[in-house]
Amino acid sequence: MSGQPAFGTANNGQTFFRWEGSKRHFDDRIFFAILAESAVAGPLARKAIALNRELGLQGWFVPESHIHISLVGLGDHDGYPEKLVEIARHIGSMIVAKPFDVSFDRLTAFGGGSLVVRNGDSNPALQEFWRNLTALISDSPLKLFLTKSIEPHVTLLRDEVRAPGFANGRLIQLAGQSGILC
């Protein structure tokens, strides 16, 4: 382990210990998502470019072919643990749902500098799908890997410096686009 140990008492009286200069970075994130169809991903990618300019951001964009609805996180890892991926694939194969329409109308900044669109409560089919998936995972060996709850959302771009200062909850119009994503 590199870096120097640091310990002491924080302003709130809590004792802390950590290694300075040894921030651990994991390159591989495992999560469940719904991949957007190209008819939906294209307009979302163009909206991301327009919002980047309009809001004065300098973010990096999610590639159009990777635009998705994030649903449930299973953590960050060094590589993809084979057993974890195998179980996740099995759980994913157990999910059955009829196609449903999804719409997103709220622009929000999430932690880590992500500019995302989300839907509030206007998508009951998506909310039900998300709850069922989360319940299935919670009753499986994957429960140990569940990260904090992820509200279904679509990340458009990341700008760690400017996005966190963005006023949350702005309503947006996505050029009337709708599509079946699942």
PDB file of C-alpha atoms in Angstrom:
ATOM      1  CA  MET A   1       0.000   0.000   0.000  1.00  0.00           C
ATOM      2  CA  SER A   2       1.476   3.362  -1.000  1.00  0.00           C
ATOM      3  CA  GLY A   3       1.001   6.696   0.708  1.00  0.00           C
ATOM      4  CA  GLN A   4       1.195   7.770   4.326  1.00  0.00           C
ATOM      5  CA  PRO A   5      -1.248   6.957   7.111  1.00  0.00           C
ATOM      6  CA  ALA A   6      -3.330   9.816   8.472  1.00  0.00           C
ATOM      7  CA  PHE A   7      -5.386   9.699  11.648  1.00  0.00           C
ATOM      8  CA  GLY A   8      -6.988  12.138  14.002  1.00  0.00           C
ATOM      9  CA  THR A   9     -10.282  13.575  15.097  1.00  0.00           C
ATOM     10  CA  ALA A  10     -12.620  15.325  12.670  1.00  0.00           C
ATOM     11  CA  ASN A  11     -14.582  18.504  13.505  1.00  0.00           C
ATOM     12  CA  ASN A  12     -17.600  16.396  14.458  1.00  0.00           C
ATOM     13  CA  GLY A  13     -15.568  14.449  17.025  1.00  0.00           C
ATOM     14  CA  GLN A  14     -15.348  11.295  14.925  1.00  0.00           C
ATOM     15  CA  THR A  15     -11.969   9.530  14.941  1.00  0.00           C
ATOM     16  CA  PHE A  16     -10.654   8.679  11.496  1.00  0.00           C
ATOM     17  CA  PHE A  17      -7.845   6.652   9.931  1.00  0.00           C
ATOM     18  CA  ARG A  18      -7.040   6.528   6.250  1.00  0.00           C
ATOM     19  CA  TRP A  19      -4.120   6.189   3.889  1.00  0.00           C
ATOM     20  CA  GLU A  20      -3.277   9.516   2.249  1.00  0.00           C
ATOM     21  CA  GLY A  21      -2.301   9.349  -1.403  1.00  0.00           C
ATOM     22  CA  SER A  22      -3.463   5.779  -1.920  1.00  0.00           C
ATOM     23  CA  LYS A  23      -6.859   6.367  -3.465  1.00  0.00           C
ATOM     24  CA  ARG A  24      -8.035   3.046  -4.896  1.00  0.00           C
ATOM     25  CA  HIS A  25      -9.565   3.239  -8.359  1.00  0.00           C
ATOM     26  CA  PHE A  26     -11.564   0.438  -9.901  1.00  0.00           C
ATOM     27  CA  ASP A  27     -11.983   0.363 -13.662  1.00  0.00           C
ATOM     28  CA  ASP A  28     -14.851  -2.074 -14.070  1.00  0.00           C
ATOM     29  CA  ARG A  29     -18.407  -1.289 -12.964  1.00  0.00           C
ATOM     30  CA  ILE A  30     -21.029  -4.038 -12.991  1.00  0.00           C
ATOM     31  CA  PHE A  31     -24.693  -3.072 -13.139  1.00  0.00           C
ATOM     32  CA  PHE A  32     -28.056  -3.937 -14.635  1.00  0.00           C
ATOM     33  CA  ALA A  33     -29.360  -1.611 -17.341  1.00  0.00           C
ATOM     34  CA  ILE A  34     -31.714  -1.407 -20.296  1.00  0.00           C
ATOM     35  CA  LEU A  35     -29.842  -0.556 -23.488  1.00  0.00           C
ATOM     36  CA  ALA A  36     -31.587   2.146 -25.532  1.00  0.00           C
ATOM     37  CA  GLU A  37     -32.640   1.400 -29.090  1.00  0.00           C
ATOM     38  CA  SER A  38     -30.826   3.481 -31.718  1.00  0.00           C
ATOM     39  CA  ALA A  39     -34.039   5.394 -32.536  1.00  0.00           C
ATOM     40  CA  VAL A  40     -33.977   6.688 -28.939  1.00  0.00           C
ATOM     41  CA  ALA A  41     -30.212   6.825 -28.331  1.00  0.00           C
ATOM     42  CA  GLY A  42     -29.567   9.133 -31.313  1.00  0.00           C
ATOM     43  CA  PRO A  43     -31.869  11.946 -30.124  1.00  0.00           C
ATOM     44  CA  LEU A  44     -30.555  11.571 -26.561  1.00  0.00           C
ATOM     45  CA  ALA A  45     -26.951  11.880 -27.779  1.00  0.00           C
ATOM     46  CA  ARG A  46     -27.850  15.029 -29.747  1.00  0.00           C
ATOM     47  CA  LYS A  47     -29.654  16.461 -26.694  1.00  0.00           C
ATOM     48  CA  ALA A  48     -26.534  15.827 -24.596  1.00  0.00           C
ATOM     49  CA  ILE A  49     -24.419  17.837 -27.048  1.00  0.00           C
ATOM     50  CA  ALA A  50     -26.940  20.707 -27.013  1.00  0.00           C
ATOM     51  CA  LEU A  51     -27.162  20.718 -23.200  1.00  0.00           C
ATOM     52  CA  ASN A  52     -23.371  20.625 -22.908  1.00  0.00           C
ATOM     53  CA  ARG A  53     -23.196  23.847 -24.956  1.00  0.00           C
ATOM     54  CA  GLU A  54     -26.256  25.494 -23.383  1.00  0.00           C
ATOM     55  CA  LEU A  55     -25.102  24.911 -19.799  1.00  0.00           C
ATOM     56  CA  GLY A  56     -21.440  25.727 -20.430  1.00  0.00           C
ATOM     57  CA  LEU A  57     -20.280  22.249 -19.510  1.00  0.00           C
ATOM     58  CA  GLN A  58     -17.160  20.523 -20.808  1.00  0.00           C
ATOM     59  CA  GLY A  59     -18.126  16.956 -20.187  1.00  0.00           C
ATOM     60  CA  TRP A  60     -17.410  13.704 -21.916  1.00  0.00           C
ATOM     61  CA  PHE A  61     -20.404  12.086 -23.525  1.00  0.00           C
ATOM     62  CA  VAL A  62     -21.761   8.587 -23.156  1.00  0.00           C
ATOM     63  CA  PRO A  63     -21.258   7.058 -26.629  1.00  0.00           C
ATOM     64  CA  GLU A  64     -24.549   6.766 -28.499  1.00  0.00           C
ATOM     65  CA  SER A  65     -24.185   2.981 -28.726  1.00  0.00           C
ATOM     66  CA  HIS A  66     -23.847   2.781 -24.909  1.00  0.00           C
ATOM     67  CA  ILE A  67     -26.777   4.976 -23.875  1.00  0.00           C
ATOM     68  CA  HIS A  68     -28.839   3.026 -21.366  1.00  0.00           C
ATOM     69  CA  ILE A  69     -31.180   3.253 -18.399  1.00  0.00           C
ATOM     70  CA  SER A  70     -29.162   2.448 -15.271  1.00  0.00           C
ATOM     71  CA  LEU A  71     -31.148   0.245 -12.902  1.00  0.00           C
ATOM     72  CA  VAL A  72     -29.174  -1.635 -10.228  1.00  0.00           C
ATOM     73  CA  GLY A  73     -25.481  -1.396  -9.361  1.00  0.00           C
ATOM     74  CA  LEU A  74     -23.319  -4.341  -8.310  1.00  0.00           C
ATOM     75  CA  GLY A  75     -20.204  -2.318  -7.486  1.00  0.00           C
ATOM     76  CA  ASP A  76     -16.840  -1.412  -8.945  1.00  0.00           C
ATOM     77  CA  HIS A  77     -14.247  -4.123  -9.430  1.00  0.00           C
ATOM     78  CA  ASP A  78     -10.759  -4.836 -10.707  1.00  0.00           C
ATOM     79  CA  GLY A  79     -11.775  -6.920 -13.698  1.00  0.00           C
ATOM     80  CA  TYR A  80     -15.024  -8.804 -13.957  1.00  0.00           C
ATOM     81  CA  PRO A  81     -15.273 -11.551 -11.311  1.00  0.00           C
ATOM     82  CA  GLU A  82     -16.436 -14.587 -13.323  1.00  0.00           C
ATOM     83  CA  LYS A  83     -18.744 -15.989 -10.649  1.00  0.00           C
ATOM     84  CA  LEU A  84     -20.394 -12.601 -10.026  1.00  0.00           C
ATOM     85  CA  VAL A  85     -20.980 -12.073 -13.750  1.00  0.00           C
ATOM     86  CA  GLU A  86     -22.297 -15.636 -14.138  1.00  0.00           C
ATOM     87  CA  ILE A  87     -24.820 -15.159 -11.315  1.00  0.00           C
ATOM     88  CA  ALA A  88     -25.814 -11.714 -12.652  1.00  0.00           C
ATOM     89  CA  ARG A  89     -26.448 -13.176 -16.114  1.00  0.00           C
ATOM     90  CA  HIS A  90     -28.543 -15.943 -14.584  1.00  0.00           C
ATOM     91  CA  ILE A  91     -30.595 -13.427 -12.572  1.00  0.00           C
ATOM     92  CA  GLY A  92     -31.008 -11.286 -15.693  1.00  0.00           C
ATOM     93  CA  SER A  93     -32.305 -14.254 -17.655  1.00  0.00           C
ATOM     94  CA  MET A  94     -35.010 -14.755 -15.030  1.00  0.00           C
ATOM     95  CA  ILE A  95     -36.520 -11.302 -15.632  1.00  0.00           C
ATOM     96  CA  VAL A  96     -39.534 -11.395 -17.918  1.00  0.00           C
ATOM     97  CA  ALA A  97     -41.467  -8.291 -18.914  1.00  0.00           C
ATOM     98  CA  LYS A  98     -43.651  -7.107 -21.728  1.00  0.00           C
ATOM     99  CA  PRO A  99     -42.297  -4.150 -23.716  1.00  0.00           C
ATOM    100  CA  PHE A 100     -43.171  -0.811 -22.158  1.00  0.00           C
ATOM    101  CA  ASP A 101     -42.796   2.846 -23.063  1.00  0.00           C
ATOM    102  CA  VAL A 102     -40.442   5.005 -21.051  1.00  0.00           C
ATOM    103  CA  SER A 103     -40.158   8.775 -20.917  1.00  0.00           C
ATOM    104  CA  PHE A 104     -37.712  11.038 -19.132  1.00  0.00           C
ATOM    105  CA  ASP A 105     -38.440  14.692 -18.545  1.00  0.00           C
ATOM    106  CA  ARG A 106     -36.238  15.910 -15.693  1.00  0.00           C
ATOM    107  CA  LEU A 107     -32.629  16.993 -16.049  1.00  0.00           C
ATOM    108  CA  THR A 108     -30.596  16.451 -12.884  1.00  0.00           C
ATOM    109  CA  ALA A 109     -26.993  16.378 -11.715  1.00  0.00           C
ATOM    110  CA  PHE A 110     -26.056  13.181  -9.876  1.00  0.00           C
ATOM    111  CA  GLY A 111     -23.006  12.545  -7.733  1.00  0.00           C
ATOM    112  CA  GLY A 112     -19.662  12.278  -9.436  1.00  0.00           C
ATOM    113  CA  GLY A 113     -20.532  14.987 -11.960  1.00  0.00           C
ATOM    114  CA  SER A 114     -23.102  13.113 -14.031  1.00  0.00           C
ATOM    115  CA  LEU A 115     -25.770  15.029 -15.923  1.00  0.00           C
ATOM    116  CA  VAL A 116     -28.748  12.686 -16.190  1.00  0.00           C
ATOM    117  CA  VAL A 117     -32.378  12.574 -17.211  1.00  0.00           C
ATOM    118  CA  ARG A 118     -34.852  10.836 -14.975  1.00  0.00           C
ATOM    119  CA  ASN A 119     -38.579  10.400 -14.872  1.00  0.00           C
ATOM    120  CA  GLY A 120     -39.965  10.894 -11.395  1.00  0.00           C
ATOM    121  CA  ASP A 121     -43.035   8.691 -10.958  1.00  0.00           C
ATOM    122  CA  SER A 122     -44.412   9.055 -14.481  1.00  0.00           C
ATOM    123  CA  ASN A 123     -43.331   5.586 -15.636  1.00  0.00           C
ATOM    124  CA  PRO A 124     -45.189   2.964 -13.592  1.00  0.00           C
ATOM    125  CA  ALA A 125     -44.058   0.085 -15.846  1.00  0.00           C
ATOM    126  CA  LEU A 126     -40.395   1.053 -15.458  1.00  0.00           C
ATOM    127  CA  GLN A 127     -40.806   1.490 -11.695  1.00  0.00           C
ATOM    128  CA  GLU A 128     -42.421  -1.950 -11.418  1.00  0.00           C
ATOM    129  CA  PHE A 129     -39.685  -3.537 -13.556  1.00  0.00           C
ATOM    130  CA  TRP A 130     -37.010  -1.869 -11.363  1.00  0.00           C
ATOM    131  CA  ARG A 131     -38.677  -2.974  -8.107  1.00  0.00           C
ATOM    132  CA  ASN A 132     -39.042  -6.570  -9.356  1.00  0.00           C
ATOM    133  CA  LEU A 133     -35.407  -6.703 -10.467  1.00  0.00           C
ATOM    134  CA  THR A 134     -34.212  -5.251  -7.158  1.00  0.00           C
ATOM    135  CA  ALA A 135     -36.346  -7.731  -5.185  1.00  0.00           C
ATOM    136  CA  LEU A 136     -34.985 -10.669  -7.198  1.00  0.00           C
ATOM    137  CA  ILE A 137     -31.405  -9.513  -6.616  1.00  0.00           C
ATOM    138  CA  SER A 138     -32.086  -8.958  -2.906  1.00  0.00           C
ATOM    139  CA  ASP A 139     -33.112 -12.615  -2.606  1.00  0.00           C
ATOM    140  CA  SER A 140     -30.001 -13.916  -4.383  1.00  0.00           C
ATOM    141  CA  PRO A 141     -26.265 -14.241  -3.755  1.00  0.00           C
ATOM    142  CA  LEU A 142     -25.921 -10.858  -5.517  1.00  0.00           C
ATOM    143  CA  LYS A 143     -27.384  -9.153  -2.429  1.00  0.00           C
ATOM    144  CA  LEU A 144     -23.855  -8.824  -1.034  1.00  0.00           C
ATOM    145  CA  PHE A 145     -22.820  -6.730  -4.047  1.00  0.00           C
ATOM    146  CA  LEU A 146     -25.789  -4.353  -4.191  1.00  0.00           C
ATOM    147  CA  THR A 147     -24.677  -0.750  -4.148  1.00  0.00           C
ATOM    148  CA  LYS A 148     -26.888   1.995  -2.847  1.00  0.00           C
ATOM    149  CA  SER A 149     -30.208   2.267  -4.617  1.00  0.00           C
ATOM    150  CA  ILE A 150     -29.981   3.726  -8.105  1.00  0.00           C
ATOM    151  CA  GLU A 151     -33.075   5.536  -9.297  1.00  0.00           C
ATOM    152  CA  PRO A 152     -33.616   4.597 -12.949  1.00  0.00           C
ATOM    153  CA  HIS A 153     -31.936   7.277 -15.049  1.00  0.00           C
ATOM    154  CA  VAL A 154     -30.042   7.895 -18.277  1.00  0.00           C
ATOM    155  CA  THR A 155     -26.589   9.488 -18.001  1.00  0.00           C
ATOM    156  CA  LEU A 156     -26.013  11.953 -20.841  1.00  0.00           C
ATOM    157  CA  LEU A 157     -22.571  13.263 -19.953  1.00  0.00           C
ATOM    158  CA  ARG A 158     -20.058  13.638 -17.141  1.00  0.00           C
ATOM    159  CA  ASP A 159     -18.407  16.869 -16.058  1.00  0.00           C
ATOM    160  CA  GLU A 160     -17.013  16.491 -12.544  1.00  0.00           C
ATOM    161  CA  VAL A 161     -16.251  20.215 -12.214  1.00  0.00           C
ATOM    162  CA  ARG A 162     -19.367  21.962 -13.543  1.00  0.00           C
ATOM    163  CA  ALA A 163     -22.250  19.457 -13.395  1.00  0.00           C
ATOM    164  CA  PRO A 164     -22.505  19.308  -9.561  1.00  0.00           C
ATOM    165  CA  GLY A 165     -23.379  23.032  -9.532  1.00  0.00           C
ATOM    166  CA  PHE A 166     -26.259  22.547 -11.941  1.00  0.00           C
ATOM    167  CA  ALA A 167     -29.717  23.362 -10.541  1.00  0.00           C
ATOM    168  CA  ASN A 168     -31.502  20.027 -10.142  1.00  0.00           C
ATOM    169  CA  GLY A 169     -34.920  19.163 -11.442  1.00  0.00           C
ATOM    170  CA  ARG A 170     -35.114  21.240 -14.616  1.00  0.00           C
ATOM    171  CA  LEU A 171     -37.877  20.037 -16.930  1.00  0.00           C
ATOM    172  CA  ILE A 172     -36.708  19.346 -20.453  1.00  0.00           C
ATOM    173  CA  GLN A 173     -38.293  18.400 -23.736  1.00  0.00           C
ATOM    174  CA  LEU A 174     -36.612  15.591 -25.633  1.00  0.00           C
ATOM    175  CA  ALA A 175     -38.063  16.560 -29.001  1.00  0.00           C
ATOM    176  CA  GLY A 176     -41.166  14.464 -28.408  1.00  0.00           C
ATOM    177  CA  GLN A 177     -39.158  11.242 -28.646  1.00  0.00           C
ATOM    178  CA  SER A 178     -40.534   8.105 -27.170  1.00  0.00           C
ATOM    179  CA  GLY A 179     -39.660   4.535 -27.742  1.00  0.00           C
ATOM    180  CA  ILE A 180     -39.857   1.051 -26.391  1.00  0.00           C
ATOM    181  CA  LEU A 181     -36.613   0.377 -24.594  1.00  0.00           C
ATOM    182  CA  CYS A 182     -37.280  -3.008 -23.073  1.00  0.00           C
TER     183      CYS A 182
END
